[in-house]
mmCIF file of C-alpha atoms in Angstrom:
data_model
loop_
_atom_site.group_PDB
_atom_site.id
_atom_site.type_symbol
_atom_site.label_atom_id
_atom_site.label_comp_id
_atom_site.label_asym_id
_atom_site.label_seq_id
_atom_site.Cartn_x
_atom_site.Cartn_y
_atom_site.Cartn_z
ATOM 1 C CA MET A 1 -40.664 67.803 59.622
ATOM 2 C CA GLU A 2 -38.492 66.511 56.901
ATOM 3 C CA VAL A 3 -40.579 67.831 53.852
ATOM 4 C CA MET A 4 -38.582 65.828 51.658
ATOM 5 C CA ARG A 5 -38.611 62.351 53.126
ATOM 6 C CA ILE A 6 -42.647 62.090 53.894
ATOM 7 C CA LEU A 7 -43.764 64.087 50.803
ATOM 8 C CA HIS A 8 -45.179 61.539 48.698
ATOM 9 C CA MET A 9 -48.516 59.753 48.695
ATOM 10 C CA ASN A 10 -49.191 56.220 50.449
ATOM 11 C CA LYS A 11 -47.303 53.977 47.686
ATOM 12 C CA GLY A 12 -48.826 50.424 46.189
ATOM 13 C CA ASN A 13 -52.134 49.309 45.397
ATOM 14 C CA GLY A 14 -53.872 48.736 47.918
ATOM 15 C CA GLU A 15 -57.431 50.348 49.162
ATOM 16 C CA THR A 16 -55.910 53.933 50.689
ATOM 17 C CA SER A 17 -53.114 53.996 48.221
ATOM 18 C CA TYR A 18 -52.989 57.268 46.271
ATOM 19 C CA ALA A 19 -53.532 54.608 43.326
ATOM 20 C CA LYS A 20 -57.123 53.553 43.670
ATOM 21 C CA ASN A 21 -57.967 57.417 45.120
ATOM 22 C CA SER A 22 -56.369 59.898 43.068
ATOM 23 C CA ILE A 23 -59.521 61.132 41.150
ATOM 24 C CA VAL A 24 -59.453 64.539 42.711
ATOM 25 C CA GLN A 25 -55.951 65.319 40.987
ATOM 26 C CA SER A 26 -56.784 63.306 37.600
ATOM 27 C CA ASN A 27 -59.792 65.840 37.622
ATOM 28 C CA ILE A 28 -57.458 68.930 38.047
ATOM 29 C CA ILE A 29 -55.345 67.781 35.161
ATOM 30 C CA SER A 30 -58.552 67.714 32.950
ATOM 31 C CA LEU A 31 -59.846 70.656 34.358
ATOM 32 C CA GLY A 32 -56.362 73.072 33.214
ATOM 33 C CA ARG A 33 -56.025 70.440 29.929
ATOM 34 C CA ARG A 34 -58.356 73.582 27.576
ATOM 35 C CA VAL A 35 -55.268 76.267 29.052
ATOM 36 C CA MET A 36 -52.647 74.051 28.515
ATOM 37 C CA ASP A 37 -53.617 73.101 25.007
ATOM 38 C CA GLU A 38 -53.878 76.922 24.206
ATOM 39 C CA ALA A 39 -50.314 77.351 25.760
ATOM 40 C CA LEU A 40 -48.897 74.460 23.319
ATOM 41 C CA LYS A 41 -50.537 75.931 20.512
ATOM 42 C CA LYS A 42 -48.764 79.322 21.331
ATOM 43 C CA LEU A 43 -45.737 78.046 22.025
ATOM 44 C CA MET A 44 -45.994 75.761 18.304
ATOM 45 C CA ILE A 45 -46.859 78.753 16.494
ATOM 46 C CA ARG A 46 -44.178 81.164 18.038
ATOM 47 C CA ASN A 47 -41.382 78.116 17.466
ATOM 48 C CA SER A 48 -42.041 76.606 14.284
ATOM 49 C CA GLU A 49 -38.634 76.012 13.237
ATOM 50 C CA ILE A 50 -37.794 74.121 16.250
ATOM 51 C CA LEU A 51 -37.299 70.529 16.131
ATOM 52 C CA SER A 52 -36.661 69.069 19.644
ATOM 53 C CA PHE A 53 -38.354 70.137 22.517
ATOM 54 C CA GLY A 54 -37.747 69.980 26.405
ATOM 55 C CA ILE A 55 -41.551 69.782 28.151
ATOM 56 C CA ALA A 56 -41.351 68.951 32.238
ATOM 57 C CA ASP A 57 -43.699 67.910 34.299
ATOM 58 C CA LEU A 58 -42.904 68.783 38.212
ATOM 59 C CA GLY A 59 -44.563 66.855 40.614
ATOM 60 C CA CYS A 60 -45.706 64.123 38.558
ATOM 61 C CA SER A 61 -46.196 61.748 41.890
ATOM 62 C CA SER A 62 -46.833 57.529 41.211
ATOM 63 C CA GLY A 63 -50.004 55.954 40.129
ATOM 64 C CA PRO A 64 -52.677 56.443 37.365
ATOM 65 C CA ASN A 65 -51.721 59.890 36.793
ATOM 66 C CA SER A 66 -48.484 59.962 36.779
ATOM 67 C CA LEU A 67 -48.061 59.536 32.732
ATOM 68 C CA LEU A 68 -51.550 61.594 32.032
ATOM 69 C CA SER A 69 -49.867 65.148 31.848
ATOM 70 C CA ILE A 70 -47.316 64.023 28.824
ATOM 71 C CA SER A 71 -50.115 62.036 27.488
ATOM 72 C CA ASN A 72 -52.561 64.580 26.803
ATOM 73 C CA ILE A 73 -48.685 67.377 25.696
ATOM 74 C CA VAL A 74 -48.058 65.044 23.134
ATOM 75 C CA GLU A 75 -51.655 64.399 21.827
ATOM 76 C CA THR A 76 -51.914 67.829 21.947
ATOM 77 C CA ILE A 77 -48.798 68.274 19.869
ATOM 78 C CA GLN A 78 -49.862 65.326 17.467
ATOM 79 C CA ASN A 79 -52.598 67.269 16.434
ATOM 80 C CA LEU A 80 -51.243 70.734 16.301
ATOM 81 C CA CYS A 81 -48.553 69.307 13.999
ATOM 82 C CA PRO A 82 -50.541 69.041 10.677
ATOM 83 C CA ASP A 83 -52.407 71.959 11.357
ATOM 84 C CA LEU A 84 -49.170 74.018 11.097
ATOM 85 C CA ASP A 85 -48.418 72.316 8.487
ATOM 86 C CA ARG A 86 -44.876 70.850 10.732
ATOM 87 C CA PRO A 87 -43.131 67.871 11.401
ATOM 88 C CA VAL A 88 -43.517 66.860 14.977
ATOM 89 C CA PRO A 89 -40.601 67.462 16.431
ATOM 90 C CA GLU A 90 -38.392 65.094 18.717
ATOM 91 C CA LEU A 91 -40.064 65.074 22.518
ATOM 92 C CA SER A 92 -38.140 65.001 25.843
ATOM 93 C CA LEU A 93 -40.264 64.321 28.248
ATOM 94 C CA PHE A 94 -38.676 64.921 31.724
ATOM 95 C CA LEU A 95 -40.511 63.354 34.521
ATOM 96 C CA ASN A 96 -39.833 65.272 38.194
ATOM 97 C CA ASP A 97 -40.816 64.728 42.224
ATOM 98 C CA LEU A 98 -38.978 64.300 45.164
ATOM 99 C CA PRO A 99 -36.017 60.863 45.354
ATOM 100 C CA SER A 100 -38.929 59.529 47.859
ATOM 101 C CA ASN A 101 -41.226 59.089 44.738
ATOM 102 C CA ASP A 102 -41.745 55.649 43.376
ATOM 103 C CA PHE A 103 -40.368 56.300 39.914
ATOM 104 C CA ASN A 104 -39.653 52.122 39.174
ATOM 105 C CA TYR A 105 -43.868 52.310 39.019
ATOM 106 C CA ILE A 106 -43.946 55.326 36.924
ATOM 107 C CA PHE A 107 -40.632 53.323 34.482
ATOM 108 C CA ALA A 108 -43.280 50.358 34.817
ATOM 109 C CA SER A 109 -45.593 51.884 33.179
ATOM 110 C CA LEU A 110 -43.927 52.931 30.087
ATOM 111 C CA PRO A 111 -44.368 49.923 27.528
ATOM 112 C CA GLU A 112 -47.999 50.627 27.993
ATOM 113 C CA PHE A 113 -47.662 54.141 27.968
ATOM 114 C CA TYR A 114 -46.128 54.074 24.378
ATOM 115 C CA ASP A 115 -48.506 51.264 22.927
ATOM 116 C CA ARG A 116 -51.114 53.874 23.649
ATOM 117 C CA LEU A 117 -49.372 56.404 21.608
ATOM 118 C CA LYS A 118 -49.232 53.702 18.616
ATOM 119 C CA LYS A 119 -52.370 53.536 18.952
ATOM 120 C CA ARG A 120 -53.687 56.934 19.547
ATOM 121 C CA ASP A 121 -53.220 57.404 15.768
ATOM 122 C CA ASN A 122 -53.472 55.717 12.752
ATOM 123 C CA ASN A 123 -51.122 57.838 11.022
ATOM 124 C CA TYR A 124 -49.150 57.098 13.822
ATOM 125 C CA GLU A 125 -45.094 56.578 11.360
ATOM 126 C CA SER A 126 -46.173 59.510 9.423
ATOM 127 C CA LEU A 127 -45.968 61.456 12.439
ATOM 128 C CA GLY A 128 -42.428 60.171 14.171
ATOM 129 C CA PHE A 129 -43.530 57.649 16.432
ATOM 130 C CA GLU A 130 -42.288 54.887 14.224
ATOM 131 C CA HIS A 131 -39.993 52.503 16.726
ATOM 132 C CA GLY A 132 -41.805 50.512 19.202
ATOM 133 C CA ASN A 133 -39.269 52.393 21.534
ATOM 134 C CA GLY A 134 -40.886 55.578 21.142
ATOM 135 C CA GLY A 135 -39.084 56.479 18.676
ATOM 136 C CA PRO A 136 -38.415 60.661 19.052
ATOM 137 C CA CYS A 137 -39.976 60.673 22.284
ATOM 138 C CA PHE A 138 -37.809 60.054 25.508
ATOM 139 C CA VAL A 139 -39.099 59.774 28.813
ATOM 140 C CA SER A 140 -36.582 60.347 31.670
ATOM 141 C CA ALA A 141 -37.346 61.150 35.268
ATOM 142 C CA VAL A 142 -35.457 63.679 37.353
ATOM 143 C CA PRO A 143 -35.637 63.187 40.988
ATOM 144 C CA GLY A 144 -35.317 66.501 43.245
ATOM 145 C CA SER A 145 -37.683 69.418 44.729
ATOM 146 C CA PHE A 146 -38.229 71.577 42.234
ATOM 147 C CA TYR A 147 -38.048 74.576 44.719
ATOM 148 C CA GLY A 148 -34.270 74.651 43.226
ATOM 149 C CA ARG A 149 -32.301 74.180 40.179
ATOM 150 C CA LEU A 150 -33.222 70.527 38.285
ATOM 151 C CA PHE A 151 -32.340 71.078 34.352
ATOM 152 C CA PRO A 152 -29.664 72.635 32.198
ATOM 153 C CA ARG A 153 -29.628 76.161 31.506
ATOM 154 C CA ARG A 154 -32.577 76.963 28.273
ATOM 155 C CA SER A 155 -32.758 73.491 27.965
ATOM 156 C CA LEU A 156 -36.835 73.575 28.449
ATOM 157 C CA HIS A 157 -39.231 74.706 26.579
ATOM 158 C CA PHE A 158 -42.774 73.656 28.480
ATOM 159 C CA VAL A 159 -43.323 73.334 32.020
ATOM 160 C CA HIS A 160 -46.132 71.615 33.465
ATOM 161 C CA SER A 161 -46.982 70.969 37.193
ATOM 162 C CA SER A 162 -50.420 70.006 38.103
ATOM 163 C CA SER A 163 -51.523 69.286 42.122
ATOM 164 C CA SER A 164 -47.665 70.108 43.649
ATOM 165 C CA LEU A 165 -47.348 73.979 44.201
ATOM 166 C CA HIS A 166 -50.455 74.221 47.199
ATOM 167 C CA TRP A 167 -46.896 71.959 48.620
ATOM 168 C CA LEU A 168 -44.433 74.079 50.749
ATOM 169 C CA SER A 169 -40.921 73.160 50.830
ATOM 170 C CA GLN A 170 -40.891 72.920 54.772
ATOM 171 C CA VAL A 171 -42.951 74.006 57.621
ATOM 172 C CA PRO A 172 -43.141 77.499 57.997
ATOM 173 C CA CYS A 173 -40.985 78.802 61.157
ATOM 174 C CA GLY A 174 -42.112 81.271 63.906
ATOM 175 C CA GLU A 175 -40.098 84.500 64.949
ATOM 176 C CA VAL A 176 -37.257 84.196 64.443
ATOM 177 C CA ASN A 177 -34.677 85.651 66.945
ATOM 178 C CA LYS A 178 -31.010 85.666 67.472
ATOM 179 C CA LYS A 179 -29.704 85.627 70.655
ATOM 180 C CA ASP A 180 -25.517 85.956 70.794
ATOM 181 C CA GLY A 181 -25.574 86.302 67.007
ATOM 182 C CA VAL A 182 -27.367 82.892 66.588
ATOM 183 C CA VAL A 183 -30.432 83.070 64.512
ATOM 184 C CA ILE A 184 -32.612 80.833 66.412
ATOM 185 C CA THR A 185 -36.350 79.859 65.203
ATOM 186 C CA ALA A 186 -39.281 79.714 67.161
ATOM 187 C CA ASP A 187 -42.497 76.800 66.115
ATOM 188 C CA LEU A 188 -45.612 78.140 65.753
ATOM 189 C CA ASP A 189 -47.749 78.721 68.255
ATOM 190 C CA ASN A 190 -51.269 77.250 66.314
ATOM 191 C CA LYS A 191 -52.294 74.989 69.105
ATOM 192 C CA GLY A 192 -55.052 72.966 68.227
ATOM 193 C CA LYS A 193 -54.505 73.019 64.991
ATOM 194 C CA ILE A 194 -52.582 71.575 61.998
ATOM 195 C CA TYR A 195 -53.220 74.377 59.771
ATOM 196 C CA LEU A 196 -54.367 78.151 59.385
ATOM 197 C CA SER A 197 -57.424 77.856 60.863
ATOM 198 C CA LYS A 198 -59.768 81.325 62.119
ATOM 199 C CA THR A 199 -58.155 81.064 65.694
ATOM 200 C CA SER A 200 -54.966 81.129 64.515
ATOM 201 C CA PRO A 201 -52.356 83.628 65.471
ATOM 202 C CA MET A 202 -51.741 86.528 62.885
ATOM 203 C CA SER A 203 -48.322 85.389 63.393
ATOM 204 C CA ALA A 204 -48.975 81.805 61.978
ATOM 205 C CA HIS A 205 -50.553 83.529 59.104
ATOM 206 C CA LYS A 206 -48.383 85.563 58.399
ATOM 207 C CA ALA A 207 -45.395 82.810 58.598
ATOM 208 C CA TYR A 208 -47.361 80.395 56.089
ATOM 209 C CA ALA A 209 -47.601 83.718 53.537
ATOM 210 C CA LEU A 210 -44.022 84.215 54.239
ATOM 211 C CA GLN A 211 -43.510 80.403 52.991
ATOM 212 C CA PHE A 212 -44.824 80.668 50.279
ATOM 213 C CA GLN A 213 -43.967 83.657 48.566
ATOM 214 C CA THR A 214 -40.441 83.025 49.115
ATOM 215 C CA ASP A 215 -40.971 78.773 47.850
ATOM 216 C CA PHE A 216 -43.180 80.606 44.925
ATOM 217 C CA SER A 217 -40.066 82.809 44.395
ATOM 218 C CA VAL A 218 -37.524 80.375 43.937
ATOM 219 C CA PHE A 219 -39.642 78.370 41.799
ATOM 220 C CA LEU A 220 -39.843 80.994 39.457
ATOM 221 C CA ARG A 221 -36.080 82.175 39.567
ATOM 222 C CA SER A 222 -35.181 78.548 38.878
ATOM 223 C CA ARG A 223 -37.788 77.825 35.795
ATOM 224 C CA SER A 224 -36.659 81.126 34.382
ATOM 225 C CA GLU A 225 -32.988 79.426 33.935
ATOM 226 C CA GLU A 226 -33.984 76.597 32.606
ATOM 227 C CA LEU A 227 -36.683 77.519 30.235
ATOM 228 C CA VAL A 228 -35.687 79.180 26.858
ATOM 229 C CA PRO A 229 -36.856 82.882 26.375
ATOM 230 C CA GLY A 230 -40.632 82.602 24.473
ATOM 231 C CA GLY A 231 -40.945 79.444 26.965
ATOM 232 C CA ARG A 232 -44.368 78.459 28.650
ATOM 233 C CA MET A 233 -45.133 76.963 32.190
ATOM 234 C CA VAL A 234 -49.132 76.137 32.792
ATOM 235 C CA LEU A 235 -49.274 75.317 36.434
ATOM 236 C CA SER A 236 -52.634 73.852 38.515
ATOM 237 C CA PHE A 237 -52.895 73.864 42.196
ATOM 238 C CA LEU A 238 -55.033 74.047 45.188
ATOM 239 C CA GLY A 239 -55.646 78.036 46.140
ATOM 240 C CA ARG A 240 -58.587 80.270 47.393
ATOM 241 C CA SER A 241 -60.009 82.967 45.512
ATOM 242 C CA SER A 242 -60.682 85.453 48.721
ATOM 243 C CA PRO A 243 -57.788 87.369 50.395
ATOM 244 C CA ASP A 244 -58.856 85.728 53.769
ATOM 245 C CA PRO A 245 -56.402 82.155 54.339
ATOM 246 C CA THR A 246 -59.046 80.799 56.308
ATOM 247 C CA THR A 247 -62.591 80.411 53.974
ATOM 248 C CA GLU A 248 -63.573 77.363 53.534
ATOM 249 C CA GLU A 249 -62.323 76.983 50.547
ATOM 250 C CA GLY A 250 -59.008 77.083 51.754
ATOM 251 C CA CYS A 251 -58.427 75.237 54.678
ATOM 252 C CA TYR A 252 -61.342 73.892 56.100
ATOM 253 C CA GLN A 253 -60.266 70.544 54.820
ATOM 254 C CA TRP A 254 -57.775 70.674 57.669
ATOM 255 C CA GLU A 255 -59.586 71.862 60.364
ATOM 256 C CA LEU A 256 -61.960 68.722 60.249
ATOM 257 C CA LEU A 257 -58.717 66.573 60.390
ATOM 258 C CA ALA A 258 -57.694 68.967 63.472
ATOM 259 C CA GLN A 259 -60.976 68.113 65.171
ATOM 260 C CA ALA A 260 -60.839 64.694 64.442
ATOM 261 C CA LEU A 261 -56.957 64.692 66.135
ATOM 262 C CA MET A 262 -58.339 66.509 69.013
ATOM 263 C CA SER A 263 -61.160 63.910 69.786
ATOM 264 C CA MET A 264 -58.977 61.248 69.987
ATOM 265 C CA ALA A 265 -56.311 63.430 72.390
ATOM 266 C CA LYS A 266 -59.160 63.989 74.298
ATOM 267 C CA GLU A 267 -59.416 60.396 75.102
ATOM 268 C CA GLY A 268 -56.139 59.935 75.473
ATOM 269 C CA ILE A 269 -55.583 57.855 72.551
ATOM 270 C CA ILE A 270 -52.974 60.307 71.118
ATOM 271 C CA GLU A 271 -50.702 63.311 73.046
ATOM 272 C CA GLU A 272 -52.326 66.906 72.360
ATOM 273 C CA GLU A 273 -49.193 68.233 72.231
ATOM 274 C CA ASN A 274 -48.316 66.444 69.246
ATOM 275 C CA ILE A 275 -50.969 68.612 67.410
ATOM 276 C CA ASP A 276 -49.700 71.315 68.808
ATOM 277 C CA ALA A 277 -46.189 70.526 67.081
ATOM 278 C CA PHE A 278 -47.816 69.370 63.777
ATOM 279 C CA ASN A 279 -48.233 72.081 61.008
ATOM 280 C CA ALA A 280 -48.972 71.063 57.668
ATOM 281 C CA PRO A 281 -46.550 72.098 54.676
ATOM 282 C CA TYR A 282 -49.817 73.707 52.957
ATOM 283 C CA TYR A 283 -50.638 76.732 51.589
ATOM 284 C CA ALA A 284 -53.943 77.665 49.454
ATOM 285 C CA ALA A 285 -52.092 81.613 48.179
ATOM 286 C CA SER A 286 -55.003 83.214 46.310
ATOM 287 C CA PRO A 287 -54.596 85.275 43.275
ATOM 288 C CA GLU A 288 -53.304 88.301 44.752
ATOM 289 C CA GLU A 289 -50.617 86.808 46.142
ATOM 290 C CA LEU A 290 -49.223 85.103 42.925
ATOM 291 C CA LYS A 291 -49.147 88.227 41.217
ATOM 292 C CA MET A 292 -47.203 89.775 43.310
ATOM 293 C CA ALA A 293 -44.596 87.110 43.524
ATOM 294 C CA ILE A 294 -44.850 86.737 39.525
ATOM 295 C CA GLU A 295 -44.147 90.315 39.741
ATOM 296 C CA LYS A 296 -41.603 90.814 42.081
ATOM 297 C CA GLU A 297 -39.515 87.910 40.485
ATOM 298 C CA GLY A 298 -39.637 89.742 36.929
ATOM 299 C CA SER A 299 -38.987 87.046 34.052
ATOM 300 C CA PHE A 300 -42.646 85.832 33.841
ATOM 301 C CA SER A 301 -45.324 87.545 32.338
ATOM 302 C CA ILE A 302 -48.916 86.328 33.234
ATOM 303 C CA ASP A 303 -50.763 85.135 29.827
ATOM 304 C CA ARG A 304 -54.305 83.423 31.853
ATOM 305 C CA LEU A 305 -54.752 83.382 35.544
ATOM 306 C CA GLU A 306 -58.237 81.564 36.165
ATOM 307 C CA ILE A 307 -59.644 79.873 39.399
ATOM 308 C CA SER A 308 -62.445 77.206 38.820
ATOM 309 C CA PRO A 309 -64.080 75.278 41.472
ATOM 310 C CA VAL A 310 -64.266 71.614 42.160
ATOM 311 C CA ASP A 311 -66.243 70.103 45.141
ATOM 312 C CA TRP A 312 -64.511 67.818 47.377
ATOM 313 C CA GLU A 313 -64.626 64.806 45.244
ATOM 314 C CA GLY A 314 -62.998 66.232 42.334
ATOM 315 C CA GLY A 315 -66.400 67.029 40.454
ATOM 316 C CA ASN A 316 -66.884 70.384 38.557
ATOM 317 C CA ILE A 317 -68.788 72.685 39.817
ATOM 318 C CA SER A 318 -71.770 75.307 37.995
ATOM 319 C CA ASP A 319 -72.050 78.253 41.072
ATOM 320 C CA ASP A 320 -74.958 78.818 39.207
ATOM 321 C CA SER A 321 -76.568 74.927 40.887
ATOM 322 C CA TYR A 322 -74.380 73.696 43.436
ATOM 323 C CA ASP A 323 -77.089 73.776 46.329
ATOM 324 C CA ILE A 324 -76.853 70.625 46.111
ATOM 325 C CA VAL A 325 -79.258 68.667 48.422
ATOM 326 C CA ARG A 326 -77.797 65.173 49.866
ATOM 327 C CA PHE A 327 -79.574 62.174 51.702
ATOM 328 C CA LYS A 328 -77.467 61.264 54.898
ATOM 329 C CA PRO A 329 -76.348 58.495 53.679
ATOM 330 C CA GLU A 330 -75.589 59.731 50.338
ATOM 331 C CA ALA A 331 -73.571 62.887 52.317
ATOM 332 C CA LEU A 332 -71.752 59.889 54.956
ATOM 333 C CA ALA A 333 -70.977 57.366 51.207
ATOM 334 C CA SER A 334 -69.122 60.808 49.987
ATOM 335 C CA GLY A 335 -67.446 61.828 53.222
ATOM 336 C CA ARG A 336 -65.264 58.266 53.366
ATOM 337 C CA ARG A 337 -64.835 58.890 49.538
ATOM 338 C CA VAL A 338 -63.066 62.153 50.526
ATOM 339 C CA ALA A 339 -61.348 60.822 53.565
ATOM 340 C CA LYS A 340 -59.616 57.972 51.072
ATOM 341 C CA THR A 341 -58.278 61.040 49.029
ATOM 342 C CA ILE A 342 -56.849 63.087 52.233
ATOM 343 C CA ARG A 343 -55.659 59.722 53.737
ATOM 344 C CA ALA A 344 -53.789 58.341 50.293
ATOM 345 C CA VAL A 345 -51.865 62.432 50.042
ATOM 346 C CA VAL A 346 -51.078 62.873 53.825
ATOM 347 C CA GLU A 347 -51.302 59.614 56.123
ATOM 348 C CA PRO A 348 -47.398 59.817 55.335
ATOM 349 C CA MET A 349 -47.099 62.989 57.010
ATOM 350 C CA LEU A 350 -49.202 62.411 59.843
ATOM 351 C CA GLU A 351 -47.409 58.849 60.726
ATOM 352 C CA PRO A 352 -43.951 59.597 61.709
ATOM 353 C CA THR A 353 -45.932 62.597 64.871
ATOM 354 C CA PHE A 354 -48.507 60.105 65.560
ATOM 355 C CA GLY A 355 -47.531 56.866 64.410
ATOM 356 C CA GLN A 356 -49.314 54.212 62.231
ATOM 357 C CA LYS A 357 -50.975 51.925 64.190
ATOM 358 C CA VAL A 358 -53.820 55.097 64.670
ATOM 359 C CA MET A 359 -54.070 55.988 61.422
ATOM 360 C CA ASP A 360 -57.334 53.726 60.922
ATOM 361 C CA GLU A 361 -59.019 54.975 63.498
ATOM 362 C CA LEU A 362 -58.285 58.670 62.501
ATOM 363 C CA PHE A 363 -59.310 58.494 59.115
ATOM 364 C CA GLU A 364 -62.267 56.862 60.644
ATOM 365 C CA ARG A 365 -63.232 59.481 62.498
ATOM 366 C CA TYR A 366 -62.774 62.252 59.511
ATOM 367 C CA ALA A 367 -64.702 60.502 57.455
ATOM 368 C CA LYS A 368 -67.380 60.543 59.898
ATOM 369 C CA LEU A 369 -66.999 64.632 60.098
ATOM 370 C CA VAL A 370 -66.534 65.450 56.379
ATOM 371 C CA GLY A 371 -69.646 62.919 55.716
ATOM 372 C CA GLU A 372 -71.471 65.188 58.034
ATOM 373 C CA TYR A 373 -70.199 68.743 57.219
ATOM 374 C CA VAL A 374 -70.961 67.892 53.866
ATOM 375 C CA TYR A 375 -74.560 66.816 54.592
ATOM 376 C CA VAL A 376 -75.084 70.557 55.983
ATOM 377 C CA SER A 377 -72.926 72.408 53.237
ATOM 378 C CA SER A 378 -71.438 72.050 49.743
ATOM 379 C CA PRO A 379 -67.596 72.228 50.716
ATOM 380 C CA ARG A 380 -65.705 73.165 47.625
ATOM 381 C CA TYR A 381 -61.778 73.837 46.381
ATOM 382 C CA ALA A 382 -60.369 76.535 44.320
ATOM 383 C CA VAL A 383 -58.176 75.413 41.309
ATOM 384 C CA VAL A 384 -55.758 77.863 40.424
ATOM 385 C CA ILE A 385 -54.838 77.491 36.979
ATOM 386 C CA VAL A 386 -51.507 79.799 35.616
ATOM 387 C CA SER A 387 -50.440 80.061 31.810
ATOM 388 C CA LEU A 388 -47.157 82.152 32.162
ATOM 389 C CA LEU A 389 -45.051 83.191 29.515
ATOM 390 C CA ARG A 390 -41.377 83.359 29.894
ATOM 391 C CA MET A 391 -40.207 87.034 28.948
ATOM 392 C CA GLY A 392 -37.308 87.434 26.269
#
């Protein structure tokens, strides 16, 4: 699977598009806002003399959320500067995603973004945003994988990423062997599944964990080169609170999708061997795995690490009151909404293996399975939010 090519959201503005089914990701951005604001305040206090800041949003995607994070960042900086008795700095805002992302959609949204900046504050001109073309706020796109260098050395002061780092750079490989000096990697032995599950062999568990450690270490090392000493990074992504990667919060959305695929294979609609060959380039990491990677890389210190539960539709959860009693029609309707949000993200990954023609049938089955599960359970995701300081 060529992850660089197929890892993008459903494009356009149709019923199955990411643009119309990205409320979960929007809510995750909102969930991390407090931690982001805190990190920006510390950054501004420490760098009171700097008049130009480099800021990157990694994994911006395309759709209504694409400019949400940088809009929040600009708003926070605008609000902080009067309190800190300092001028608003120039802001170089870099939007990053893979080359397959629909950057034209983002560019077309920029005039509206600048208009919102103007309307946000009556004192707009005194804050430095006096020009109709955006003044000292410069937005540009940087296509490429964040599992590698994207920016010049020490050019960034703040890095943000939301709902992206649970995606891996590649599907994990099975056992590695050498034959006549040639390295041979085997496919994962994960039959009937598309991600880790209770029945996955330990070799699959190890392969996924190793791929995450490799990827996240490269991510940290790349950002350590690009951030100035004292720079900050706030990351939010799907993870898990348990050491066990097969708990519900870490994998069950994939388990139900595998069940939908297997039901179609049993009816001869798709080939079971294609299910056996497909594994999602995804990993829900635990806090312990994050800490281990951060400490091993050595360039960052953890300022804050939190885990917040959200339901499968992105709603905030209070642990004290989350035993929701649903009526069956309500649960089935929730299943259809959840299936749409999942389809908007994973359909481009599934199509090359299973074909576009079966997607409607697949996600109808998936919606029913999710609805039945929501009726008897209260599933949740675990959102990891980590704030890091570039040491030095």
